[in-house]
mmCIF file of C-alpha atoms in Angstrom:
data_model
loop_
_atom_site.group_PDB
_atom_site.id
_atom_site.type_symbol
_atom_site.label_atom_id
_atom_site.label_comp_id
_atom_site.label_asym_id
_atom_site.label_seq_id
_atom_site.Cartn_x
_atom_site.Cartn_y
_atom_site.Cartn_z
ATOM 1 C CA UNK A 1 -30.243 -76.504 48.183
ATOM 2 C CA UNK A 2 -32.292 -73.684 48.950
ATOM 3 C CA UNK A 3 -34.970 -74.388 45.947
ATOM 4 C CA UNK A 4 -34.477 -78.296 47.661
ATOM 5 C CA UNK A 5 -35.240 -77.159 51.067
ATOM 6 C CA UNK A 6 -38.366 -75.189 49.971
ATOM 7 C CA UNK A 7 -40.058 -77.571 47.628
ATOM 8 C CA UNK A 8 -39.411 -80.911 50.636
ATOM 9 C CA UNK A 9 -40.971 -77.610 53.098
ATOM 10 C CA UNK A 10 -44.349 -77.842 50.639
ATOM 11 C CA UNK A 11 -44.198 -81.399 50.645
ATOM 12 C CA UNK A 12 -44.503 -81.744 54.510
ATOM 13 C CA UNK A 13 -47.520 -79.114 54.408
ATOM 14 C CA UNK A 14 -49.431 -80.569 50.966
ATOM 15 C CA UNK A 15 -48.757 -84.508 51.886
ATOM 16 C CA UNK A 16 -47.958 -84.892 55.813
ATOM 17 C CA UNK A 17 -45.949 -87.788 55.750
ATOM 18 C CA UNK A 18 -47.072 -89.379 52.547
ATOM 19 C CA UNK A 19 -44.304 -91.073 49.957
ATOM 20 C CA UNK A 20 -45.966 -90.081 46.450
ATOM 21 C CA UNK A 21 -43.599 -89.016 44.141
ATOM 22 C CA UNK A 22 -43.833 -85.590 43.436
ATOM 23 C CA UNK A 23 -41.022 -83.232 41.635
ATOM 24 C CA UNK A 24 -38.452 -82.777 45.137
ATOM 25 C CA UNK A 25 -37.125 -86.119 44.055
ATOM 26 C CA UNK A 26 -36.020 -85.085 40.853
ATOM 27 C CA UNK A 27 -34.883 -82.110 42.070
ATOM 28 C CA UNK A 28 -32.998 -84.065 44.795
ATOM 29 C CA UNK A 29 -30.904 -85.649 41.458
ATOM 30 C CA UNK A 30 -30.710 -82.066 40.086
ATOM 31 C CA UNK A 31 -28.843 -81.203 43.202
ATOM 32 C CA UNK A 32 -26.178 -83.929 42.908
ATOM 33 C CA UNK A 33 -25.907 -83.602 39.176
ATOM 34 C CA UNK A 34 -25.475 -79.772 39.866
ATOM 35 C CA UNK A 35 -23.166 -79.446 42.233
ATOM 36 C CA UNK A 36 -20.705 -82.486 40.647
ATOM 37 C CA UNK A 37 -20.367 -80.561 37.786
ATOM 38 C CA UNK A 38 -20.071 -76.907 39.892
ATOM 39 C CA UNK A 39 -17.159 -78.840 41.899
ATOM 40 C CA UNK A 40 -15.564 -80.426 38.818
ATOM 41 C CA UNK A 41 -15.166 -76.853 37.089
ATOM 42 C CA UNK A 42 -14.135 -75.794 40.242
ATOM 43 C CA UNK A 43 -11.095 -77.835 40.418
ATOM 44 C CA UNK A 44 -9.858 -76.850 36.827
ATOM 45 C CA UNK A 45 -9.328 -73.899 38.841
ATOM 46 C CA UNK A 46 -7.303 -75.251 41.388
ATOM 47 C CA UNK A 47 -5.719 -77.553 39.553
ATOM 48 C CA UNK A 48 -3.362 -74.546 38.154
ATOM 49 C CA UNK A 49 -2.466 -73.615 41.786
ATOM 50 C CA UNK A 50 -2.717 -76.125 44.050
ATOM 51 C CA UNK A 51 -2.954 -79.264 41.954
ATOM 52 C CA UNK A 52 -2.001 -82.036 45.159
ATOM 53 C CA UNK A 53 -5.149 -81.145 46.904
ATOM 54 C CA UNK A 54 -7.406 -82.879 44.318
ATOM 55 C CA UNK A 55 -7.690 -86.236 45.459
ATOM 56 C CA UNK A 56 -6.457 -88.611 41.798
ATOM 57 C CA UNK A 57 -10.189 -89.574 41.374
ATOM 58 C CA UNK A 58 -10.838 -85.975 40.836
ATOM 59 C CA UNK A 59 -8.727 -85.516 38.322
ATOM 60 C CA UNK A 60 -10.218 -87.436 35.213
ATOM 61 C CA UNK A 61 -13.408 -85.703 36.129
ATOM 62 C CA UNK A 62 -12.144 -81.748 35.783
ATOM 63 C CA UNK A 63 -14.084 -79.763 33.790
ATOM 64 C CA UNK A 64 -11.889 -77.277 31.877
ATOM 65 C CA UNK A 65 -15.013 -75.349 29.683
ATOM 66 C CA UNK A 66 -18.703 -74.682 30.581
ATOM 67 C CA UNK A 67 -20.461 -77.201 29.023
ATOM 68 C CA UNK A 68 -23.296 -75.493 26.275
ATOM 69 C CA UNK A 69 -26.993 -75.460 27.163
ATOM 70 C CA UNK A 70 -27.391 -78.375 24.822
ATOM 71 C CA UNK A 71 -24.762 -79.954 26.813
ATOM 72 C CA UNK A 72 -25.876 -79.104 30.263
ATOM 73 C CA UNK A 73 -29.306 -79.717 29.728
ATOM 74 C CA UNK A 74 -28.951 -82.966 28.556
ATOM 75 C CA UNK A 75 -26.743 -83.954 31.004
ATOM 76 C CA UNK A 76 -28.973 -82.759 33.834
ATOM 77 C CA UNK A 77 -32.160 -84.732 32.163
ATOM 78 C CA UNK A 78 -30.689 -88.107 30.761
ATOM 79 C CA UNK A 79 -33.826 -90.123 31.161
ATOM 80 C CA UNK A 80 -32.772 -93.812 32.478
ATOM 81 C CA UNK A 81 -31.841 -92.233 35.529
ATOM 82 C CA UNK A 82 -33.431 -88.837 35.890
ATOM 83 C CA UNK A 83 -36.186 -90.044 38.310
ATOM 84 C CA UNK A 84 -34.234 -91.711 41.051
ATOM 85 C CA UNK A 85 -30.675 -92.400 39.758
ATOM 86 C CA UNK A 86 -28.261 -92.813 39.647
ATOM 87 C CA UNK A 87 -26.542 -89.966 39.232
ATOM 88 C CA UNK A 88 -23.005 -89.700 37.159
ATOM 89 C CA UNK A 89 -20.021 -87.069 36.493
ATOM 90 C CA UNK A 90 -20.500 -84.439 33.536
ATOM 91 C CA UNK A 91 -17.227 -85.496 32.068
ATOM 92 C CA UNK A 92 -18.087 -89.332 32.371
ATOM 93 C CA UNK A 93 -21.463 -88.250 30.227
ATOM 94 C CA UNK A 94 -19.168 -86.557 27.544
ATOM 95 C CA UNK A 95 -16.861 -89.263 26.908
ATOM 96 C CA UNK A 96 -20.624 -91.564 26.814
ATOM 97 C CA UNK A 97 -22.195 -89.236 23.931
ATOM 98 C CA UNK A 98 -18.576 -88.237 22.226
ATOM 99 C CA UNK A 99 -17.990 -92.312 22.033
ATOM 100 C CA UNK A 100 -14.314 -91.529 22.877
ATOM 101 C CA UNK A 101 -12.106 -93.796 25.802
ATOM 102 C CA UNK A 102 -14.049 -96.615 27.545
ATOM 103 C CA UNK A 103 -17.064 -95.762 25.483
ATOM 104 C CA UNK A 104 -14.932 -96.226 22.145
ATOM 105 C CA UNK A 105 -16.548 -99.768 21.734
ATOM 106 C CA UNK A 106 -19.647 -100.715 24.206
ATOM 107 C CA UNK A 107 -20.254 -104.427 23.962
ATOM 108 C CA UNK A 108 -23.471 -105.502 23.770
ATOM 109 C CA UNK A 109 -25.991 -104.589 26.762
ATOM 110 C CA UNK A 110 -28.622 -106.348 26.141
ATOM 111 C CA UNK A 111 -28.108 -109.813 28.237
ATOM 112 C CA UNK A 112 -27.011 -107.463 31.313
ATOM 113 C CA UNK A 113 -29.903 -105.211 30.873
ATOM 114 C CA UNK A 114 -32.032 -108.519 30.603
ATOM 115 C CA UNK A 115 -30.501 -110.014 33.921
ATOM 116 C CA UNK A 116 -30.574 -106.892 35.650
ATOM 117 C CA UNK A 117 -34.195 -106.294 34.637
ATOM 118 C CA UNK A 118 -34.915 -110.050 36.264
ATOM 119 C CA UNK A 119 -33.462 -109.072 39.432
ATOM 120 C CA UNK A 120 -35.852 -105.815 39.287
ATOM 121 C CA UNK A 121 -38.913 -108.174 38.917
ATOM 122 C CA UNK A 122 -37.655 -110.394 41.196
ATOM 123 C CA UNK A 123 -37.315 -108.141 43.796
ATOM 124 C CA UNK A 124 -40.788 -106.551 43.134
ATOM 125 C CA UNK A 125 -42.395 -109.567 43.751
ATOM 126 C CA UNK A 126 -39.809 -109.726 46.975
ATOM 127 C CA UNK A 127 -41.770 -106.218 47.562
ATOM 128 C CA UNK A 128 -45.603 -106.907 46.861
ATOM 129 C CA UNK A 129 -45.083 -109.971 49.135
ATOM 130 C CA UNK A 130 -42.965 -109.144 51.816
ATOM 131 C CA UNK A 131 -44.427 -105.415 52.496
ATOM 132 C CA UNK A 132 -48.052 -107.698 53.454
ATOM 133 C CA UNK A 133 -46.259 -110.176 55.674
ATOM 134 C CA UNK A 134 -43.692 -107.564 57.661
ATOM 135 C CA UNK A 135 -45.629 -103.951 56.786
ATOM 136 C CA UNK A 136 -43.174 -101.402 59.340
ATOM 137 C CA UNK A 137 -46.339 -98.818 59.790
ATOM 138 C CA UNK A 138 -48.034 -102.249 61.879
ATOM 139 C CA UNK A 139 -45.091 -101.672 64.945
ATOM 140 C CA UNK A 140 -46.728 -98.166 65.922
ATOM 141 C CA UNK A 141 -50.029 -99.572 66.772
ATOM 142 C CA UNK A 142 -50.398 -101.093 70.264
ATOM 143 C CA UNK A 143 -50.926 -104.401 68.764
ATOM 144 C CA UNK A 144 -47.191 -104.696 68.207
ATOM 145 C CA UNK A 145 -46.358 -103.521 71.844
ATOM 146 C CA UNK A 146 -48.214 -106.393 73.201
ATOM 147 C CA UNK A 147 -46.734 -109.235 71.378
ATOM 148 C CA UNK A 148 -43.440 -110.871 73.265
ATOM 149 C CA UNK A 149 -39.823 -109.476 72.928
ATOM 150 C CA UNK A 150 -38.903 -112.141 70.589
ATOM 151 C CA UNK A 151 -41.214 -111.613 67.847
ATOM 152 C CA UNK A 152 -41.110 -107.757 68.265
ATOM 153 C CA UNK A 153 -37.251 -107.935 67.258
ATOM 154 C CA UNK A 154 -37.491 -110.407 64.543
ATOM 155 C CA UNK A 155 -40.345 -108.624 63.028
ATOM 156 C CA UNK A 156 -38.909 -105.442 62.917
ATOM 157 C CA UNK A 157 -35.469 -106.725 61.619
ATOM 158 C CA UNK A 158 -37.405 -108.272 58.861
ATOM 159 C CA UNK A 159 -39.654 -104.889 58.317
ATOM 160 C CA UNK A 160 -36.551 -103.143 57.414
ATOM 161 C CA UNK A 161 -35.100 -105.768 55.277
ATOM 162 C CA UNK A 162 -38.519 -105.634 52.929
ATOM 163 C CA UNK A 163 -38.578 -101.854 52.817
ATOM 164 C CA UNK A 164 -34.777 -101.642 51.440
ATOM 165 C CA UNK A 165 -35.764 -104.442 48.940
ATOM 166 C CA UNK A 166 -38.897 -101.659 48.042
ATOM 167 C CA UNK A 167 -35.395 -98.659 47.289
ATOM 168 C CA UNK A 168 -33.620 -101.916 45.509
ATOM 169 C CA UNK A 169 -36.734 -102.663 43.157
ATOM 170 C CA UNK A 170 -36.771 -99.280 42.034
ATOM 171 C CA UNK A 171 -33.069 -98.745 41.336
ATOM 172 C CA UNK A 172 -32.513 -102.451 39.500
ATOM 173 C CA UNK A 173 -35.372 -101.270 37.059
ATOM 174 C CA UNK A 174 -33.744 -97.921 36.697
ATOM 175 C CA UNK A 175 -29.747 -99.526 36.112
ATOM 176 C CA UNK A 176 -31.256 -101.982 33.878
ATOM 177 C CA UNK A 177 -31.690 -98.698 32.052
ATOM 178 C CA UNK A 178 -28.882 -97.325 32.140
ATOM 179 C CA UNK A 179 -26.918 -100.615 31.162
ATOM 180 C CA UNK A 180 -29.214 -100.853 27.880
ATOM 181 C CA UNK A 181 -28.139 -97.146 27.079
ATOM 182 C CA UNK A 182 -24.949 -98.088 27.133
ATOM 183 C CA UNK A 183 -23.843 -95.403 29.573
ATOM 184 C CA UNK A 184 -23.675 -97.790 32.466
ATOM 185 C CA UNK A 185 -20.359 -99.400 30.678
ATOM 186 C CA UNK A 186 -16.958 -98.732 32.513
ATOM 187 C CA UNK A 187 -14.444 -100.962 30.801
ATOM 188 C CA UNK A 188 -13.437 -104.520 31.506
ATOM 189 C CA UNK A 189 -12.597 -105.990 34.584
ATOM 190 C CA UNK A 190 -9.051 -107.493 35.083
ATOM 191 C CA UNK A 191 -10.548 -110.904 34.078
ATOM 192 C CA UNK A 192 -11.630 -108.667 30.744
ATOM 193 C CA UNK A 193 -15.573 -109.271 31.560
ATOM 194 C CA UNK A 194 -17.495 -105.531 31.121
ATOM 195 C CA UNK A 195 -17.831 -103.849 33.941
ATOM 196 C CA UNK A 196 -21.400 -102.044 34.689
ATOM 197 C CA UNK A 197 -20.482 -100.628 37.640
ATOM 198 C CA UNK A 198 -21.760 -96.685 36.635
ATOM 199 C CA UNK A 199 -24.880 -97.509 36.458
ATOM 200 C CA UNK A 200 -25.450 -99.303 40.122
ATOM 201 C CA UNK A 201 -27.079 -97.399 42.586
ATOM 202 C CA UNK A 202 -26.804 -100.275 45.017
ATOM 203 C CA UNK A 203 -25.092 -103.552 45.724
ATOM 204 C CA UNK A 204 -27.591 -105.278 47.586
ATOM 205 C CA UNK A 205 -25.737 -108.245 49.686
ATOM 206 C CA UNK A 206 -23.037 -106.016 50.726
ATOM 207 C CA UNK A 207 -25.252 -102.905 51.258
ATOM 208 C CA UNK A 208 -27.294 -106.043 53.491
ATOM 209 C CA UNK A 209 -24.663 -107.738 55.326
ATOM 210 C CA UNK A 210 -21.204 -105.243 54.741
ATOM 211 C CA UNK A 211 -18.617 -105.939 57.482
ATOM 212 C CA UNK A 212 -19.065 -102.154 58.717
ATOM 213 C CA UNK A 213 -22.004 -99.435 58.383
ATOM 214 C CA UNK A 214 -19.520 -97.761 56.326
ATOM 215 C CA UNK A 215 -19.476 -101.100 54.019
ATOM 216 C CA UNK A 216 -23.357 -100.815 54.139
ATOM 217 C CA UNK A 217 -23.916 -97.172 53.347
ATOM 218 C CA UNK A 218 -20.942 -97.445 50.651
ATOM 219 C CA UNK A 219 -23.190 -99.672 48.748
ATOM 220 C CA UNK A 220 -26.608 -98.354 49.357
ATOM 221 C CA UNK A 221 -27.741 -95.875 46.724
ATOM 222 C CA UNK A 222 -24.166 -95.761 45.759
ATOM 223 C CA UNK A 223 -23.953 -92.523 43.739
ATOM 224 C CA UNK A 224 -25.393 -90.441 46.581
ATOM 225 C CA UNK A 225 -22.289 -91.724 48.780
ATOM 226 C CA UNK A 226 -19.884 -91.277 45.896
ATOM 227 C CA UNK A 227 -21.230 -87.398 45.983
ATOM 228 C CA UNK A 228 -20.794 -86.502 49.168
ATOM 229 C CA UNK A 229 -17.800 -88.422 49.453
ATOM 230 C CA UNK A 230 -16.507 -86.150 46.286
ATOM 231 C CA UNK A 231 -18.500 -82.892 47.170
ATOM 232 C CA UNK A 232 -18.634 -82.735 50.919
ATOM 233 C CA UNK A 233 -16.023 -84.968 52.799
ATOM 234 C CA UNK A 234 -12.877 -84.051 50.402
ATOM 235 C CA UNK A 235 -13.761 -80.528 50.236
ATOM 236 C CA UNK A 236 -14.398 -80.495 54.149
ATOM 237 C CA UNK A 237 -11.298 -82.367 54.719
ATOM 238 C CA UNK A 238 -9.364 -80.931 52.298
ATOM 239 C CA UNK A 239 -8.053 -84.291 51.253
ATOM 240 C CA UNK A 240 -6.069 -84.226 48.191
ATOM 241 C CA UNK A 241 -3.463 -86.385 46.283
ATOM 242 C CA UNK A 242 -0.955 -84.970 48.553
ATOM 243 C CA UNK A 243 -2.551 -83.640 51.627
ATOM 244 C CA UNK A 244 -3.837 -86.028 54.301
ATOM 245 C CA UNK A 245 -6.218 -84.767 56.778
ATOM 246 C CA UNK A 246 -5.822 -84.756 60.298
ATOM 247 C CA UNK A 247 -7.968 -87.170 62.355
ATOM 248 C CA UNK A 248 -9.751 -84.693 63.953
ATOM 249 C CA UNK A 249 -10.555 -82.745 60.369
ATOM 250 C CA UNK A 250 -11.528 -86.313 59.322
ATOM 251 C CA UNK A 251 -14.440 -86.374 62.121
ATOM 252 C CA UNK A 252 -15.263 -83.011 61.405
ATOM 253 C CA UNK A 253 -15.774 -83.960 57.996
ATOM 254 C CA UNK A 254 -17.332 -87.305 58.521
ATOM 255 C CA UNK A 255 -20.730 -84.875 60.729
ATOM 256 C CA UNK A 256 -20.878 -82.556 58.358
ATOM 257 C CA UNK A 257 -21.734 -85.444 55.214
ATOM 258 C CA UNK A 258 -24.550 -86.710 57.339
ATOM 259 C CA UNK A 259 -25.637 -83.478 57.935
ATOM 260 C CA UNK A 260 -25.615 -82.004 54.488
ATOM 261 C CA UNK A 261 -27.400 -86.074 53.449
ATOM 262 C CA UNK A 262 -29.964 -84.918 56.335
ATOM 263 C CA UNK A 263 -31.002 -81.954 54.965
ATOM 264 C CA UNK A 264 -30.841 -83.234 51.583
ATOM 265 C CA UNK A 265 -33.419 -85.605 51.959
ATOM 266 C CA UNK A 266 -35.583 -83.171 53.801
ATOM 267 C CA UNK A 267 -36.920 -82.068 57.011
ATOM 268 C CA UNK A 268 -38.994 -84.766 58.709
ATOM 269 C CA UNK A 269 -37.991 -84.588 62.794
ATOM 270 C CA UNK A 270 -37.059 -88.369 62.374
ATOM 271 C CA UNK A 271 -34.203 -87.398 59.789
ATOM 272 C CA UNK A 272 -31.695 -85.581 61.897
ATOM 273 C CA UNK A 273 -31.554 -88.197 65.246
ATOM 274 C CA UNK A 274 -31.465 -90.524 62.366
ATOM 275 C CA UNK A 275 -27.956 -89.091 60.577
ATOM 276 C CA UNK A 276 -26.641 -88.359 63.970
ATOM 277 C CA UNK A 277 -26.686 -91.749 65.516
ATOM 278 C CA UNK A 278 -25.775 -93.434 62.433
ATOM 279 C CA UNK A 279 -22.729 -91.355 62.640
ATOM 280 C CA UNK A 280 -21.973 -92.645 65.523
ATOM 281 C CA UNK A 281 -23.229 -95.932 64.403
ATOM 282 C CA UNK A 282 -19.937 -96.111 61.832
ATOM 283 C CA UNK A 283 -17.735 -94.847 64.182
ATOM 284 C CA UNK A 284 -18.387 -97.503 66.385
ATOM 285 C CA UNK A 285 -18.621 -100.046 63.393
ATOM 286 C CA UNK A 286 -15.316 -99.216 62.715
ATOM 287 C CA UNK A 287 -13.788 -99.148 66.115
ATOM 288 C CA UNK A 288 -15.209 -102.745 66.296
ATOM 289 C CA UNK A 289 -14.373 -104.284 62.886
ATOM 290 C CA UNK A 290 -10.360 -103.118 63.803
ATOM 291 C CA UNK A 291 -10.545 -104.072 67.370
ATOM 292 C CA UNK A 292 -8.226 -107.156 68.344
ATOM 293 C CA UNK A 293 -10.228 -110.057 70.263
ATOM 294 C CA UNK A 294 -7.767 -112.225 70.175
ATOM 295 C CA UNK A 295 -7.704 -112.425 73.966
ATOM 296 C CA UNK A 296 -11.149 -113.595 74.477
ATOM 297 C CA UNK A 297 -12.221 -117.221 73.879
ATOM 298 C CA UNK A 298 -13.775 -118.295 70.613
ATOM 299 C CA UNK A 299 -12.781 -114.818 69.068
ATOM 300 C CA UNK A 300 -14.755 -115.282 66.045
ATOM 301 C CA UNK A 301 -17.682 -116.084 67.471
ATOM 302 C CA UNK A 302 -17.277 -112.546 69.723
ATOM 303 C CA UNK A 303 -16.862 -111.020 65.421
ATOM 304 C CA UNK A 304 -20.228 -112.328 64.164
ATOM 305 C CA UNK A 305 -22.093 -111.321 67.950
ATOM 306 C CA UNK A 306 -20.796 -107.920 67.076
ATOM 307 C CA UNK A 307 -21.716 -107.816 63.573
ATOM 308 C CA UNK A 308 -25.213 -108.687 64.600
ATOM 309 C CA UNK A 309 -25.897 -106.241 66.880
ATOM 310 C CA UNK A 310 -24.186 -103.705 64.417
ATOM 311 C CA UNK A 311 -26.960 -105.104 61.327
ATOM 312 C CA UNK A 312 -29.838 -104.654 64.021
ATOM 313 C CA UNK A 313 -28.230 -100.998 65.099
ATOM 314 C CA UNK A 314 -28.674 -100.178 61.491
ATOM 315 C CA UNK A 315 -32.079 -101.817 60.970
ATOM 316 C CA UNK A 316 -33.538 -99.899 63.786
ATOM 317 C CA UNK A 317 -32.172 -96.624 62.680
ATOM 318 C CA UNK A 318 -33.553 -97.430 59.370
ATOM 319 C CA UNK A 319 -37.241 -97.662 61.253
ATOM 320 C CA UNK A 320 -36.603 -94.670 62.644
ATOM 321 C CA UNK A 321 -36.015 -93.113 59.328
ATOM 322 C CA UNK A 322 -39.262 -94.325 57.849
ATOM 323 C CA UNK A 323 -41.350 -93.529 60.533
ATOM 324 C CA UNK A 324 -40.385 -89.610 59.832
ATOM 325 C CA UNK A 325 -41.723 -87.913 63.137
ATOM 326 C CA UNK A 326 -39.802 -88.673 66.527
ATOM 327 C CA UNK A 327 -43.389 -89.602 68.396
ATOM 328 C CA UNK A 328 -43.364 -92.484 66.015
ATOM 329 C CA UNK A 329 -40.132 -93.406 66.298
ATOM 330 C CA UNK A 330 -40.207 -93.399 70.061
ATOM 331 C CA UNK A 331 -43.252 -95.481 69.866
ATOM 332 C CA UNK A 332 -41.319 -98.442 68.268
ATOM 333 C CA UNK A 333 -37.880 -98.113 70.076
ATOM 334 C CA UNK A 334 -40.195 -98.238 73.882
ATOM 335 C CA UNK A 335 -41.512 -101.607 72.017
ATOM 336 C CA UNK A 336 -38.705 -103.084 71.652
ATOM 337 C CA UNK A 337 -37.274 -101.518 74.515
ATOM 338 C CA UNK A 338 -34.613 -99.421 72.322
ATOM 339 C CA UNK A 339 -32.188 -102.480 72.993
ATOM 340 C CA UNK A 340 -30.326 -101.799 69.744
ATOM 341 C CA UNK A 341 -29.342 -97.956 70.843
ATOM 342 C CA UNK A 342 -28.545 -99.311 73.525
ATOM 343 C CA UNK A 343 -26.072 -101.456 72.689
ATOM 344 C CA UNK A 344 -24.884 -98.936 70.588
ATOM 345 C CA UNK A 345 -24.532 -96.344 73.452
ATOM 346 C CA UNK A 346 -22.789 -99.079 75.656
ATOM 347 C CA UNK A 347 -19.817 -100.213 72.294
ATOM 348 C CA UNK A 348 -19.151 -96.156 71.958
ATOM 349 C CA UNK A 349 -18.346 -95.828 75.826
ATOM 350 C CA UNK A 350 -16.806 -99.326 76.095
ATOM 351 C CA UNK A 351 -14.542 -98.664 72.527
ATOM 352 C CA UNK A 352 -13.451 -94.612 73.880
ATOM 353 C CA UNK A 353 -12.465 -96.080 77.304
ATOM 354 C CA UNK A 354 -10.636 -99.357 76.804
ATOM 355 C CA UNK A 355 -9.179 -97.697 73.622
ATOM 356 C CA UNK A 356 -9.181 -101.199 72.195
ATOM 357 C CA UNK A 357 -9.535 -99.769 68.336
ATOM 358 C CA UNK A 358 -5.740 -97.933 68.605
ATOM 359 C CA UNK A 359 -4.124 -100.490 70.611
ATOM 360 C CA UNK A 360 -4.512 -102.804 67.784
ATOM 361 C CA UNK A 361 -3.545 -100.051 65.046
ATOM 362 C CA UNK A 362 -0.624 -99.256 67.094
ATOM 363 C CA UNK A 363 0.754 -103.093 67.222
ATOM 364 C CA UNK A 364 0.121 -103.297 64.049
ATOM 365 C CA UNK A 365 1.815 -100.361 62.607
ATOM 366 C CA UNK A 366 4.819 -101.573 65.354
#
């Protein structure tokens, strides 16, 4: 992380807020593949004297010997995924070159590869077109600030929809990859169709329109959240097979992901109020997707209100992200009046005083 946190340092000073590719995305991947396979070793350790706090999907991923260099380095540069995922377990990667388990017999990948590689073209077009017709740099000029409230908050809703069909473009071309290697293969499904599933760095509809944030960011640039998931919130939580965290160690653990995903994708000022608020953004996701609203009229229609505002929530935190300095991003949230954080301001107070969330855990665990 170190290495990580100098090379995104040069960035900022040799290409101020420019998105060339340059070599701190790769090492970004590095860093993932790295520390997996640091944690997985790890846990062959612990498995001889503490073996209930390694949560079960741990367990098929231990690493019992240090791998060779051959080994490693291959691991570390597997090419259909070594510019921008996704990333994958070291163990998962043996069993894919040793042909042993799931990988004993890989049906053929070609027609997923083909439809996958469709989508990628489909959604480049998606890209070319839509980044002209909704480009997010256009809400920072004072052109944007004059138009009415309407068509500032459709316009940036739809900004942010194009730019995460720009990240889906380049991870459909790069999982069409993976699925034509072969490596992407993880089984059959129950219905025995071949499951893909390891080489998908993002399922787009739900990572669009999941019933929570946490539904969102659980299928957006999946193996990132599968990482931290494995590499900060277990070991932060200490969650294990046997051992169940404490609510409070849970929120602990749940702040320090975003913060180690902050600094892992670098140190623009926009980053960190970004990680923080979407924090809060799940949290309140949550609190609202187990609330019970049974006691106001047309209930359901109350469920889709607050599953809009929570899609916009995340749409304007998303601005904020690309924008990468905070004068920017205050120059688009005073345009639109920062309605969305807002709204997500008022839901946190209204959810920690009414206590609505535990009332209906309680009845239902009554």
């Amino acid at each position: 992380m170190a290495y990580l946190s100098f090379m995104h340092i040069h960035r900022m000073i040799v290409d101020w807020m420019g998105w060339s590719m340059d070599v701190t995305g790769l090492q970004m991947m590095m860093i993932i593949k790295l520390t997996s396979l640091a944690y997985s070793y790890q846990d062959g350790a612990v498995e001889k004297t503490a073996p209930e706090r390694i949560p079960q999907e741990q367990k098929r991923l231990i690493v019992r010997e240090i791998p060779s260099i051959l080994e490693y380095y291959s691991y570390l540069c597997f090419y259909p995924s070594f510019l921008v995922g996704p990333s994958f377990e070291y163990m998962d990667y043996r069993r894919f070159v040793e042909q042993v388990e799931e990988y004993k017999e890989i049906p053929n990948p070609v027609p997923q590869a083909l439809k996958v590689l469709g989508l990628a073209l489909l959604f480049s077009g998606l890209t070319v077109y839509g980044g002209a017709q909704f480009d997010y740099e256009y809400m920072v000029y004072p052109e944007f600030d004059r138009q009415s409230f309407l068509y500032k908050a459709v316009y940036f809703n739809l900004a942010m929809v194009v730019c995460k069909i720009r990240y889906t473009c380049a991870w459909k071309f790069t999982e069409a990859g993976m699925v034509a290697s072969g490596m992407a293969f993880a089984g059959y499904t129950k219905e025995g169709k071949p499951s893909w599933f390891r080489g998908v760095s993002i399922n787009y509809w739900e990572a669009e329109f999941g019933a929570t944030a946490k539904h969102m960011i659980d299928n957006w640039n999946i193996s990132v959240a599968v990482w931290l998931r494995r590499c900060v919130f277990n070991r932060v939580a200490i969650s294990g097979e046997e051992v169940k965290p404490s609510p409070l160690r849970r929120s602990m653990a749940q702040h320090t992901t975003f913060i180690v995903s902050a600094l892992w994708h670098g140190f623009y000022p926009s980053y960190y109020p970004f990680f923080f608020l979407f924090s809060i953004h799940s949290e309140v996701s949550k609190m609202a997707y187990v609330s019970d609203f049974s006691w106001l009229p047309l209930k359901s229609v109350v469920k889709w209100i607050a599953w809009s505002f929570m899609w916009q929530i995340g749409n304007v935190l998303g601005i904020m992200f690309t924008m990468l300095t905070i004068e920017r991003s205050l120059t688009v949230l005073k345009a639109i009046y920062a309605y969305p954080l807002i709204v997500l301001i008022a839901a946190y107070c209204f959810f920690k005083f009414t206590g609505l969330h535990r009332k209906n855990r309680t009845k239902k665990t009554n």
